[in-house]
Coordinates of C-alpha atoms in Angstrom, one line a residue:
M277 CA 230.9 37.6 -0.4
A278 CA 228.9 34.3 -0.1
T279 CA 227.3 33.6 3.2
N280 CA 227.1 30.2 4.9
Y281 CA 223.6 28.6 4.6
T282 CA 223.3 25.6 6.9
A283 CA 220.8 23.6 8.8
K284 CA 220.9 26.0 11.7
D285 CA 219.3 28.6 9.4
I286 CA 216.2 26.5 8.9
Q287 CA 213.3 27.6 11.1
V288 CA 210.7 25.1 12.1
L289 CA 207.4 26.6 13.3
E290 CA 205.6 24.3 15.7
G291 CA 202.0 24.1 16.7
L292 CA 200.0 27.1 15.5
E293 CA 203.0 29.4 15.1
P294 CA 202.7 29.2 11.2
V295 CA 199.3 30.8 11.5
R296 CA 200.6 33.7 13.7
K297 CA 203.6 34.1 11.5
R298 CA 201.6 34.3 8.2
P299 CA 197.9 35.0 9.0
A300 CA 197.2 36.0 5.4
M301 CA 197.8 32.5 4.3
Y302 CA 194.9 31.3 6.4
I303 CA 192.4 34.2 6.6
G304 CA 193.4 36.4 3.7
G305 CA 195.0 39.3 5.7
V306 CA 194.6 41.2 8.9
D307 CA 192.0 43.8 7.8
L308 CA 188.4 44.2 8.9
K309 CA 187.2 41.6 6.4
S310 CA 189.7 39.1 7.8
L311 CA 188.7 39.9 11.4
H312 CA 185.1 39.1 10.6
H313 CA 186.2 35.9 8.9
L314 CA 187.2 34.6 12.3
L315 CA 183.6 34.7 13.3
T316 CA 182.6 32.9 10.1
E317 CA 185.0 30.0 10.9
V318 CA 183.4 29.5 14.4
L319 CA 179.9 30.0 13.1
D320 CA 180.4 27.5 10.3
N321 CA 181.0 24.8 12.8
S322 CA 177.7 25.5 14.4
I323 CA 176.0 25.6 11.0
D324 CA 177.5 22.2 10.2
E325 CA 175.6 20.8 13.2
V326 CA 172.4 22.4 11.8
I327 CA 173.0 21.1 8.3
N328 CA 173.4 17.5 9.5
G329 CA 170.4 17.6 11.8
H330 CA 172.1 17.9 15.2
A331 CA 171.3 21.5 16.1
S332 CA 168.3 23.9 15.7
A333 CA 169.4 27.1 17.4
I334 CA 172.5 29.4 17.5
K335 CA 173.2 32.4 19.6
V336 CA 175.8 35.0 18.9
I337 CA 176.8 37.6 21.5
L338 CA 179.0 40.6 20.7
D339 CA 180.9 41.9 23.7
A340 CA 180.1 45.5 25.0
D341 CA 183.5 46.8 23.7
G342 CA 183.0 45.2 20.3
C343 CA 186.3 43.3 20.6
G344 CA 185.1 39.8 21.5
I345 CA 182.3 37.4 20.4
T346 CA 180.6 34.3 21.7
V347 CA 178.9 31.7 19.5
V348 CA 176.6 29.1 21.2
D349 CA 174.8 26.2 19.6
N350 CA 172.6 23.3 20.8
G351 CA 174.5 20.7 18.8
R352 CA 176.2 17.5 20.0
G353 CA 179.1 19.4 21.6
I354 CA 182.8 19.0 20.6
P355 CA 184.1 15.6 21.9
V356 CA 186.1 15.8 25.1
D357 CA 187.2 12.2 25.6
M358 CA 190.9 11.2 25.4
H359 CA 192.3 10.6 21.9
P360 CA 193.7 7.1 21.8
K361 CA 196.8 8.0 19.8
H362 CA 197.7 11.5 21.0
K363 CA 196.7 11.1 24.7
K364 CA 195.0 14.5 24.8
S365 CA 191.3 15.4 24.9
A366 CA 189.7 15.7 21.5
L367 CA 188.7 19.3 22.5
E368 CA 192.4 20.3 23.0
I369 CA 193.5 18.6 19.7
I370 CA 190.8 20.3 17.7
M371 CA 191.4 23.7 19.2
A372 CA 195.2 23.7 19.2
T373 CA 196.2 21.6 16.2
L374 CA 196.0 22.4 12.5
H375 CA 194.2 19.9 10.3
A376 CA 192.5 18.2 13.2
G377 CA 188.7 17.6 13.0
G378 CA 185.9 15.2 12.5
K379 CA 185.0 16.2 8.9
F380 CA 187.6 14.4 6.8
E381 CA 186.1 11.0 6.3
G382 CA 182.4 12.1 6.0
K383 CA 181.2 9.8 8.8
N384 CA 180.0 12.4 11.3
Y385 CA 179.2 15.2 8.7
V386 CA 177.6 14.3 5.4
H387 CA 177.8 18.0 4.3
S388 CA 180.2 20.5 5.8
G389 CA 181.3 24.1 5.2
G390 CA 184.3 23.7 7.4
L391 CA 185.9 20.8 5.6
H392 CA 189.5 22.0 5.7
G393 CA 189.9 21.2 9.4
V394 CA 191.8 24.4 10.1
G395 CA 189.0 26.9 11.0
I396 CA 188.7 26.8 14.8
S397 CA 192.4 26.3 15.4
V398 CA 193.2 29.3 13.2
V399 CA 190.7 31.4 15.3
N400 CA 192.5 30.1 18.4
A401 CA 195.9 31.0 17.0
L402 CA 194.9 34.6 16.2
S403 CA 193.0 35.3 19.5
K404 CA 194.6 36.6 22.6
S405 CA 192.0 34.6 24.6
L406 CA 189.6 31.8 23.8
T407 CA 187.3 29.9 26.0
A408 CA 185.6 26.7 24.9
T409 CA 182.7 25.4 26.9
V410 CA 181.1 22.1 26.0
R411 CA 177.9 20.4 27.3
R412 CA 177.6 16.7 26.6
D413 CA 177.3 13.4 28.4
G414 CA 175.5 15.1 31.2
Y415 CA 178.3 17.5 32.2
T416 CA 179.8 20.9 31.3
Y417 CA 183.4 21.0 30.4
E418 CA 185.7 24.1 29.9
M419 CA 189.1 24.8 28.6
T420 CA 191.0 28.0 27.9
F421 CA 193.6 29.1 25.4
A422 CA 195.7 32.1 24.5
R423 CA 197.4 32.8 21.1
G424 CA 197.1 29.2 20.1
K425 CA 198.5 27.7 23.4
T426 CA 196.5 25.9 26.1
T427 CA 196.3 27.9 29.3
S428 CA 194.2 25.5 31.4
K429 CA 193.5 21.8 31.6
L430 CA 190.1 20.5 30.7
K431 CA 187.8 21.0 33.7
R432 CA 184.5 19.3 34.3
A433 CA 181.9 20.9 36.4
K434 CA 180.8 19.0 39.5
S435 CA 177.1 19.3 38.9
T436 CA 175.3 17.6 36.1
T437 CA 173.7 19.5 33.3
R438 CA 170.9 18.9 30.7
G439 CA 171.2 19.2 27.0
T440 CA 174.2 19.4 24.7
G441 CA 176.1 22.1 22.7
T442 CA 179.2 24.1 22.3
R443 CA 180.0 27.7 23.4
I444 CA 183.1 29.5 22.0
H445 CA 184.1 32.9 23.2
F446 CA 187.1 34.6 21.6
R447 CA 188.9 38.0 21.5
P448 CA 191.1 38.5 18.5
D449 CA 194.7 39.4 19.2
D450 CA 195.6 43.1 18.8
Q451 CA 199.2 42.0 18.1
I452 CA 197.9 40.5 14.9
F453 CA 195.1 42.9 13.9
P454 CA 195.7 46.6 13.7
R455 CA 192.0 47.2 14.5
V456 CA 190.2 44.8 16.7
R457 CA 186.5 45.9 16.7
F458 CA 183.7 44.0 15.0
E459 CA 181.0 45.8 13.1
P460 CA 177.6 44.9 14.5
S461 CA 175.8 45.6 11.2
G462 CA 178.2 43.2 9.3
I463 CA 177.5 40.5 11.9
R464 CA 173.8 41.0 11.7
E465 CA 173.9 40.8 7.9
L466 CA 175.9 37.5 8.0
L467 CA 173.5 36.0 10.5
D468 CA 170.4 37.1 8.6
A469 CA 171.7 35.4 5.5
K470 CA 172.3 32.2 7.4
S471 CA 168.7 32.2 8.8
Y472 CA 167.3 32.4 5.2
L473 CA 169.6 29.7 3.9
H474 CA 168.5 27.3 6.6
G475 CA 164.8 28.1 6.9
G476 CA 163.5 27.2 10.3
L477 CA 166.9 27.9 12.1
K478 CA 166.6 30.3 14.9
I479 CA 169.5 32.7 15.4
I480 CA 169.6 35.1 18.3
F481 CA 172.0 38.1 18.0
E482 CA 172.7 39.9 21.2
D483 CA 174.6 43.2 20.4
K484 CA 175.9 44.5 23.7
V485 CA 177.6 47.4 21.9
N486 CA 174.2 48.9 21.1
G487 CA 172.3 47.2 23.8
S488 CA 170.0 45.3 21.4
K489 CA 168.8 41.7 21.1
E490 CA 167.1 40.2 18.1
E491 CA 165.8 36.8 16.9
L492 CA 166.5 36.1 13.3
Y493 CA 164.0 33.5 12.0
N494 CA 163.1 33.3 8.4
P495 CA 161.0 30.2 7.6
G496 CA 160.3 31.6 4.1
G497 CA 163.8 30.4 3.0
L498 CA 165.3 31.4 -0.3
K499 CA 162.2 32.9 -1.8
A500 CA 161.9 35.3 1.1
F501 CA 165.7 35.9 0.8
L502 CA 165.4 36.8 -2.9
E503 CA 162.6 39.2 -2.2
K504 CA 164.7 40.9 0.5
T505 CA 167.7 41.0 -1.8
I506 CA 165.8 42.8 -4.5
N507 CA 164.2 45.2 -2.1
D508 CA 167.6 46.0 -0.5
R509 CA 169.1 46.7 -3.9
N510 CA 166.2 49.1 -4.5
R511 CA 165.2 47.2 -7.7
K512 CA 161.9 46.3 -9.3
P513 CA 161.0 42.9 -10.7
T514 CA 160.1 43.0 -14.4
N515 CA 157.4 40.3 -13.7
D516 CA 156.0 38.7 -10.6
A517 CA 157.0 35.1 -11.4
V518 CA 159.8 33.6 -9.3
Y519 CA 161.6 30.6 -10.6
H520 CA 162.3 28.0 -7.8
I521 CA 164.0 24.6 -8.0
E522 CA 164.7 22.3 -5.1
N523 CA 166.4 18.9 -5.6
A524 CA 166.9 16.6 -2.7
K525 CA 169.1 14.1 -4.5
S526 CA 172.6 14.6 -5.8
P527 CA 173.4 17.3 -6.7
K528 CA 171.4 18.6 -3.7
L529 CA 170.5 22.2 -4.5
E530 CA 167.9 24.9 -4.1
A531 CA 167.8 28.0 -6.3
V532 CA 165.5 31.0 -6.8
L533 CA 165.6 33.4 -9.8
Q534 CA 163.8 36.6 -10.9
W535 CA 164.4 39.3 -13.5
T536 CA 164.6 42.9 -12.4
D537 CA 165.2 46.3 -13.9
E538 CA 168.9 46.1 -13.0
T539 CA 171.4 46.5 -15.8
S540 CA 173.7 43.7 -14.6
E541 CA 173.3 40.2 -13.2
A542 CA 173.4 39.5 -9.5
I543 CA 173.7 35.9 -8.3
A544 CA 174.6 35.1 -4.7
S545 CA 175.9 31.5 -4.4
Y546 CA 176.5 29.3 -1.4
V547 CA 178.1 25.9 -0.9
N548 CA 177.1 23.9 2.2
G549 CA 175.9 27.2 3.8
V550 CA 179.2 29.0 3.0
R551 CA 179.0 32.1 0.8
T552 CA 181.2 31.9 -2.3
P553 CA 181.5 35.6 -3.4
M554 CA 183.8 34.7 -6.3
G555 CA 181.4 32.1 -7.6
G556 CA 182.9 28.9 -9.0
T557 CA 181.9 25.8 -10.9
H558 CA 178.4 25.7 -9.3
E559 CA 177.6 29.2 -10.3
S560 CA 179.0 28.7 -13.8
G561 CA 176.8 25.6 -14.2
F562 CA 173.7 27.5 -13.0
K563 CA 174.2 30.5 -15.3
A564 CA 175.0 28.2 -18.3
A565 CA 171.7 26.3 -17.6
I566 CA 169.6 29.4 -17.6
T567 CA 171.2 30.6 -20.8
K568 CA 170.8 27.3 -22.5
A569 CA 167.1 26.9 -21.5
L570 CA 166.2 30.4 -22.6
R571 CA 168.0 30.0 -26.0
N572 CA 166.0 26.8 -26.6
Y573 CA 162.8 28.5 -25.6
I574 CA 163.4 31.5 -27.9
S575 CA 164.3 29.2 -30.8
T576 CA 161.4 26.8 -30.2
H577 CA 158.8 29.6 -30.2
K578 CA 160.6 31.7 -32.8
L579 CA 160.7 34.8 -30.6
T580 CA 163.8 36.6 -31.9
P581 CA 162.9 39.8 -33.8
K582 CA 164.5 40.5 -37.1
G583 CA 167.8 42.5 -36.9
V584 CA 168.3 41.6 -33.2
T585 CA 171.3 39.6 -32.1
I586 CA 170.9 38.2 -28.5
A587 CA 174.1 37.8 -26.6
T588 CA 174.6 35.9 -23.4
E589 CA 175.0 39.2 -21.5
D590 CA 171.5 40.2 -22.7
I591 CA 170.0 37.1 -21.3
R592 CA 171.6 37.6 -17.9
E593 CA 171.0 41.3 -17.6
G594 CA 168.7 41.9 -14.6
M595 CA 168.9 38.2 -13.6
T596 CA 168.8 38.2 -9.8
G597 CA 169.0 34.9 -7.9
I598 CA 170.3 32.8 -5.1
L599 CA 171.9 29.4 -5.5
S600 CA 172.6 27.1 -2.6
I601 CA 174.1 23.6 -3.1
Y602 CA 175.4 20.8 -0.8
I603 CA 178.1 18.5 -1.8
A604 CA 180.1 15.9 0.2
E605 CA 183.6 17.1 -0.6
P606 CA 183.8 20.7 -1.7
Q607 CA 187.1 21.9 -3.1
F608 CA 187.4 25.5 -2.2
Q609 CA 189.9 28.0 -3.6
G610 CA 191.9 29.2 -0.6
Q611 CA 191.2 28.9 3.1
T612 CA 188.7 31.7 3.0
K613 CA 186.5 29.6 0.7
D614 CA 185.7 32.4 -1.7
R615 CA 185.3 30.1 -4.8
L616 CA 184.3 26.5 -5.5
N617 CA 186.6 24.5 -7.8
N618 CA 184.9 21.1 -8.1
P619 CA 184.8 20.5 -11.9
E620 CA 182.2 17.7 -11.8
V621 CA 179.6 20.1 -10.3
T622 CA 179.2 22.3 -13.5
P623 CA 177.7 19.6 -15.9
E624 CA 175.6 18.2 -13.1
I625 CA 173.9 21.5 -12.3
T626 CA 173.7 22.5 -16.0
G627 CA 171.9 19.3 -16.9
L628 CA 169.5 19.4 -14.0
V629 CA 168.6 23.1 -14.0
S630 CA 168.4 23.6 -17.8
S631 CA 165.7 21.0 -18.4
H632 CA 163.7 22.0 -15.3
F633 CA 163.9 25.8 -16.1
E634 CA 162.8 25.2 -19.8
S635 CA 159.8 23.1 -18.6
W636 CA 158.9 26.0 -16.2
L637 CA 159.0 28.5 -19.1
N638 CA 156.9 26.3 -21.3
A639 CA 154.4 25.7 -18.6
S640 CA 153.7 29.4 -18.4
R641 CA 154.1 31.0 -21.8
S642 CA 153.1 34.5 -20.6
V643 CA 156.0 34.5 -18.1
G644 CA 158.4 33.1 -20.6
D645 CA 157.5 35.6 -23.2
S646 CA 157.8 38.5 -20.7
I647 CA 161.3 37.4 -19.8
V648 CA 162.2 37.2 -23.5
Y649 CA 160.8 40.7 -24.1
R650 CA 163.1 41.9 -21.3
I651 CA 166.0 40.2 -23.0
V652 CA 165.2 41.8 -26.4
L653 CA 165.1 45.2 -24.8
A654 CA 168.5 44.6 -23.3
S655 CA 169.9 43.6 -26.7
K656 CA 168.5 46.8 -28.3
A657 CA 169.9 48.9 -25.4
R658 CA 173.3 47.3 -25.8
A659 CA 173.3 48.1 -29.5
A660 CA 172.4 51.7 -28.7
S661 CA 175.0 51.9 -26.0
R662 CA 177.6 50.7 -28.4
A663 CA 176.7 53.3 -30.9
A664 CA 176.8 56.1 -28.2
A665 CA 180.2 55.0 -27.1
K666 CA 181.6 54.6 -30.6
E667 CA 182.7 58.2 -31.0
V668 CA 184.3 58.3 -27.6
K669 CA 186.3 55.2 -28.3
K670 CA 187.4 56.5 -31.7
N671 CA 188.5 59.8 -30.3
S672 CA 190.3 58.2 -27.3
K673 CA 192.6 56.0 -29.4
P674 CA 196.1 57.4 -29.1
M675 CA 196.6 57.9 -32.9
S676 CA 197.6 61.4 -32.4
R677 CA 198.7 63.4 -29.4
L678 CA 196.7 66.3 -30.7
R679 CA 193.5 64.5 -29.8
L680 CA 194.4 64.2 -26.1
P681 CA 192.8 66.7 -23.7
E682 CA 194.7 70.0 -23.3
K683 CA 194.8 69.5 -19.5
L684 CA 196.6 66.2 -19.8
A685 CA 200.3 66.4 -19.1
D686 CA 201.3 63.2 -20.9
C687 CA 204.4 61.1 -20.5
S688 CA 206.9 60.6 -23.2
D689 CA 207.2 56.8 -23.1
R690 CA 204.7 55.2 -25.5
K691 CA 204.7 51.7 -24.0
P692 CA 201.6 51.4 -21.8
E693 CA 203.3 48.8 -19.5
N694 CA 205.8 51.5 -18.4
C695 CA 203.3 54.3 -17.9
E696 CA 200.9 55.5 -15.2
V697 CA 198.5 58.4 -15.0
F698 CA 197.6 60.4 -11.9
I699 CA 194.0 61.7 -11.7
V700 CA 194.4 64.8 -9.5
E701 CA 192.1 67.3 -7.9
G702 CA 192.3 70.7 -9.6
D703 CA 194.9 72.8 -11.3
S704 CA 196.8 73.6 -8.1
A705 CA 197.5 70.0 -7.3
G706 CA 198.1 69.4 -11.0
G707 CA 200.8 72.0 -10.9
S708 CA 202.8 70.5 -8.0
A709 CA 202.3 67.0 -9.5
K710 CA 203.6 68.0 -13.0
Q711 CA 206.7 69.5 -11.4
G712 CA 207.4 66.5 -9.2
R713 CA 206.6 63.7 -11.6
N714 CA 208.9 61.6 -13.8
R715 CA 208.0 63.0 -17.2
K716 CA 209.1 59.9 -19.0
T717 CA 206.6 57.5 -17.4
Q718 CA 204.1 59.6 -15.3
A719 CA 201.2 61.5 -16.8
I720 CA 199.0 64.0 -14.8
L721 CA 195.3 64.7 -15.5
P722 CA 193.7 67.4 -13.4
L723 CA 190.0 67.3 -12.9
K724 CA 187.8 70.4 -12.5
G725 CA 185.6 70.0 -9.5
K726 CA 183.6 66.9 -8.8
I727 CA 182.6 64.7 -11.7
L728 CA 179.1 63.4 -12.4
N729 CA 177.7 60.7 -10.1
T730 CA 177.4 57.9 -12.6
Y731 CA 175.8 55.2 -10.5
D732 CA 172.3 55.7 -12.1
A733 CA 173.3 57.8 -15.1
A734 CA 172.7 56.7 -18.6
L735 CA 175.8 56.1 -20.7
S736 CA 174.9 59.0 -23.1
K737 CA 174.9 61.3 -20.1
V738 CA 178.1 59.9 -18.8
V739 CA 180.1 60.4 -22.0
A740 CA 178.6 63.9 -22.4
N741 CA 180.2 65.0 -19.2
Q742 CA 183.4 67.1 -20.1
E743 CA 185.6 65.9 -17.2
I744 CA 184.7 62.2 -17.9
S745 CA 185.2 62.7 -21.6
N746 CA 188.7 64.1 -20.9
L747 CA 189.4 61.1 -18.8
L748 CA 188.1 58.6 -21.4
Q749 CA 190.2 60.2 -24.1
S750 CA 193.3 60.1 -21.9
L751 CA 192.8 56.4 -21.1
G752 CA 192.0 55.3 -24.6
C753 CA 190.1 52.1 -23.8
G754 CA 186.5 53.2 -24.6
I755 CA 183.6 52.6 -22.2
G756 CA 180.6 50.4 -21.6
K757 CA 180.1 47.7 -24.3
S758 CA 182.8 49.3 -26.5
F759 CA 185.4 48.9 -23.8
D760 CA 188.7 47.4 -25.1
I761 CA 191.5 46.9 -22.6
R762 CA 194.0 46.7 -25.5
G763 CA 193.5 50.5 -26.0
L764 CA 194.5 51.4 -22.4
R765 CA 197.4 53.8 -22.6
Y766 CA 198.6 53.4 -18.9
N767 CA 199.3 50.3 -16.9
K768 CA 198.4 52.2 -13.6
V769 CA 195.5 54.6 -13.3
I770 CA 196.1 56.3 -9.9
I771 CA 193.4 58.3 -8.1
L772 CA 195.2 61.0 -6.2
T773 CA 193.0 63.4 -4.2
D774 CA 193.3 65.4 -1.1
A775 CA 193.3 63.6 2.2
D776 CA 190.1 65.3 3.4
S777 CA 186.3 64.7 3.0
D778 CA 186.1 66.5 -0.4
G779 CA 189.0 64.4 -1.7
H780 CA 187.3 61.2 -0.4
H781 CA 184.1 62.2 -2.2
I782 CA 185.9 62.8 -5.5
A783 CA 187.7 59.5 -5.2
T784 CA 184.3 57.7 -4.5
L785 CA 182.8 59.3 -7.6
L786 CA 185.7 58.1 -9.7
L787 CA 185.5 54.6 -8.2
T788 CA 181.8 54.6 -9.0
L789 CA 182.5 55.4 -12.6
F790 CA 185.1 52.6 -12.9
F791 CA 182.9 50.1 -11.2
R792 CA 179.7 50.8 -13.1
H793 CA 181.1 51.6 -16.6
L794 CA 184.7 50.5 -16.7
P795 CA 184.8 47.4 -14.6
G796 CA 187.5 45.8 -16.8
L797 CA 190.0 48.3 -15.4
I798 CA 189.4 47.1 -11.9
Q799 CA 189.3 43.4 -12.9
G800 CA 192.6 43.9 -14.7
G801 CA 194.2 45.4 -11.6
H802 CA 194.8 48.8 -13.2
I803 CA 193.1 51.1 -10.7
Y804 CA 195.0 52.4 -7.6
L805 CA 194.5 54.9 -4.8
G806 CA 197.4 57.2 -4.0
Q807 CA 198.1 57.8 -0.3
P808 CA 199.1 61.4 0.2
P809 CA 200.0 62.5 3.7
L810 CA 197.8 64.8 5.7
Y811 CA 200.5 65.8 8.1
K812 CA 204.2 66.6 8.1
I813 CA 205.6 66.2 11.6
R814 CA 209.2 67.2 12.4
I815 CA 210.6 65.9 15.7
G816 CA 214.1 67.1 16.1
K817 CA 215.9 66.2 12.9
E818 CA 213.4 63.5 12.0
V819 CA 210.6 64.1 9.6
H820 CA 207.5 61.9 9.6
W821 CA 204.8 61.8 7.0
V822 CA 201.4 60.9 8.5
L823 CA 198.3 59.8 6.5
D824 CA 195.6 60.7 9.0
D825 CA 194.6 61.9 12.5
Y826 CA 194.7 58.3 13.8
E827 CA 198.4 57.9 12.7
K828 CA 199.2 61.3 14.0
E829 CA 197.9 60.6 17.6
E830 CA 199.7 57.2 17.5
L831 CA 203.0 58.8 16.5
L832 CA 202.7 61.6 19.1
A833 CA 202.0 59.0 21.8
K834 CA 205.2 57.2 20.9
V835 CA 207.5 60.2 20.9
K836 CA 205.9 61.9 24.0
G837 CA 208.6 63.4 26.1
R838 CA 211.1 64.0 23.3
A839 CA 211.6 67.2 21.3
K840 CA 208.5 69.3 20.8
P841 CA 206.9 68.2 17.5
E842 CA 206.4 70.7 14.6
I843 CA 203.1 69.8 12.9
T844 CA 202.2 70.9 9.5
R845 CA 198.8 70.1 8.1
F846 CA 198.2 70.1 4.4
K847 CA 194.9 71.4 3.3
G848 CA 195.4 70.0 -0.2
L849 CA 198.1 68.5 -2.5
G850 CA 198.6 72.0 -3.9
E851 CA 200.1 73.1 -0.6
M852 CA 202.9 70.5 -0.9
S853 CA 206.1 71.4 -2.8
A854 CA 206.9 69.4 -5.9
K855 CA 209.7 67.6 -4.0
E856 CA 207.5 66.8 -1.0
L857 CA 204.8 65.4 -3.3
S858 CA 207.4 63.4 -5.2
D859 CA 209.0 62.0 -2.0
T860 CA 205.8 61.0 -0.4
T861 CA 203.3 60.2 -3.2
L862 CA 204.8 60.0 -6.7
D863 CA 208.1 58.3 -6.5
P864 CA 207.5 54.5 -6.9
K865 CA 210.4 53.8 -4.6
K866 CA 209.0 55.8 -1.7
R867 CA 205.2 55.9 -2.1
T868 CA 202.4 53.6 -1.0
L869 CA 199.6 52.7 -3.4
L870 CA 196.4 50.8 -2.7
Q871 CA 195.2 48.5 -5.5
V872 CA 191.5 48.6 -5.9
R873 CA 190.0 45.1 -6.0
V874 CA 186.4 43.8 -5.9
D875 CA 186.2 40.5 -4.2
N876 CA 182.4 40.5 -4.1
P877 CA 180.7 42.5 -6.9
L878 CA 177.2 41.9 -5.4
D879 CA 178.1 43.4 -2.0
T880 CA 180.1 46.2 -3.6
D881 CA 177.2 47.2 -5.8
K882 CA 174.9 47.1 -2.8
V883 CA 177.2 49.5 -0.9
L884 CA 177.5 51.9 -3.9
Q885 CA 173.8 51.8 -4.4
E886 CA 173.2 52.9 -0.8
M887 CA 175.9 55.6 -0.9
M888 CA 175.5 56.8 -4.5
G889 CA 172.0 55.7 -5.6
K890 CA 168.9 57.9 -6.1
D891 CA 167.3 56.8 -2.8
P892 CA 168.6 59.0 0.0
S893 CA 167.2 57.0 2.9
P894 CA 170.2 54.7 3.4
R895 CA 172.5 57.7 3.6
F896 CA 170.1 59.4 6.0
K897 CA 170.1 56.3 8.2
L898 CA 173.9 56.2 8.1
V899 CA 174.2 59.8 9.2
M900 CA 171.8 59.4 12.0
E901 CA 173.6 56.3 13.3
R902 CA 177.1 57.8 13.1
F903 CA 176.3 61.5 13.7
A904 CA 178.3 61.3 17.0
E905 CA 181.5 61.0 15.0
A906 CA 180.8 64.1 13.0
D907 CA 183.0 66.3 15.2
S908 CA 186.0 64.4 13.9
L909 CA 185.2 65.0 10.2
D910 CA 187.0 67.5 8.1
L911 CA 184.1 69.4 6.5

């Protein structure tokens, strides 16, 4: 039966209600990354004052409970006078109105990272409390807000004051964010990067959670930042020469570059002081310039050995650098500014950098030749890698079911788009999964124990591992340079391990394998994490499936006083019946899957290097910092 759809059904969201209704549209979600993005939005306003020569110092204070932050700068201070049209103070308009700011026409800010005019108002909308304090015109002004609404009029202190600046204190709303607690280490890393990008800027970080206070001051700028980046990634430069370019005219840019022993490229790019983890037109132009200049250098000096074909990936292997540009009107992709879209930037940067870099190579032939030697080695290694993976790829093509691993319980449907494979932990879990699956579209591959840690492993060692070999044969897409997504036999590759520490470790080992050697599966959106329950809680006639201890305590608090709960804890997937596993984890209509995505490959690799690399010191440091939480671990 048709329903009436009239004007009364149209909902109009006023003020900042759209932000509260759909926060993901403005900050990307409500997870920890999005929570920290609120700080970035406030910090970028202070950085804009620095970029345009109006501020020289910033202070960031993390509240003792980790749930609130203060950002203070010595810039000009947000205007507080009455707006001629809206009859409200400029401060109130900026804080409580979307698309209100002083950065649209380019008069007050030549370069800005907060160009969209939504940042601070979005922070206000998603905070349960926000206090703005402004020093300007000889007085101190203050105004308070809550969840996007004004809670006090603009107040001016009676006594006069010296200096100018803005102070913003906010506490994100726990009605929006499931977890409101900032990570001090993440904040420090963000602030440290800003201090390198703006050499000479002093940033004070006061961490009241840990009772520490630190001044971040790095006058060495991008060169020092590059050295720190290489050291943090535990890499070694293949030569001591650092390429550096700085251009004060349009396009205004600074970049540093060095080759290391890393097997992939690592470029961190920034636009107007804002990190662009997904790159964009500026990064594309920079990489194209380096490739073009090196090809010209190799050709001019006839440095290509016989029988060697140099690909773009060979030139960029081990290329580690930082690119920072400033443009008047950046066009970012999305409100979180992850990628630059300005098309005119690419040819400008390519033209400028390619000629400059080629001249730098020719001015020091020994340096240029050493870089080319590194490139030739990469090309030869790529050829050897392709040969090593050739047999695996050949055997993994689904020409015959007889070539598939014996442990694989394959599905009957032969169309990859309809199929999914569960990588499970051991034969016990495999048995329950095989019984509870849909045999037409769901395949089960049990693993024996923990697979090889592949972070620093050579490809020949990776493919020699029996469990990984079984996985590669099942997937059918090859590995390394011989990877071909067209051979993939399943649309979804689902990691399904126990909800305990061993299960998490196995999942991490698999994710490391996919990230390091099969990144195309992650980029194509084919890798998922299953979410098996850790607890079954029966309360009267109701049955609740609970993922972890946190959810268990939350549920028990809600039902306190009702029937006594019956709690069953699963030690592993093998303890669940086939029907229980199907109802909670396998059935597409009832289960929850987490898709694995990599928004920032550079940062992801850094985390994996710390957790899975050969150097144990980062892991030791983590254990020492978090040992107090060990009593809650399932070991």
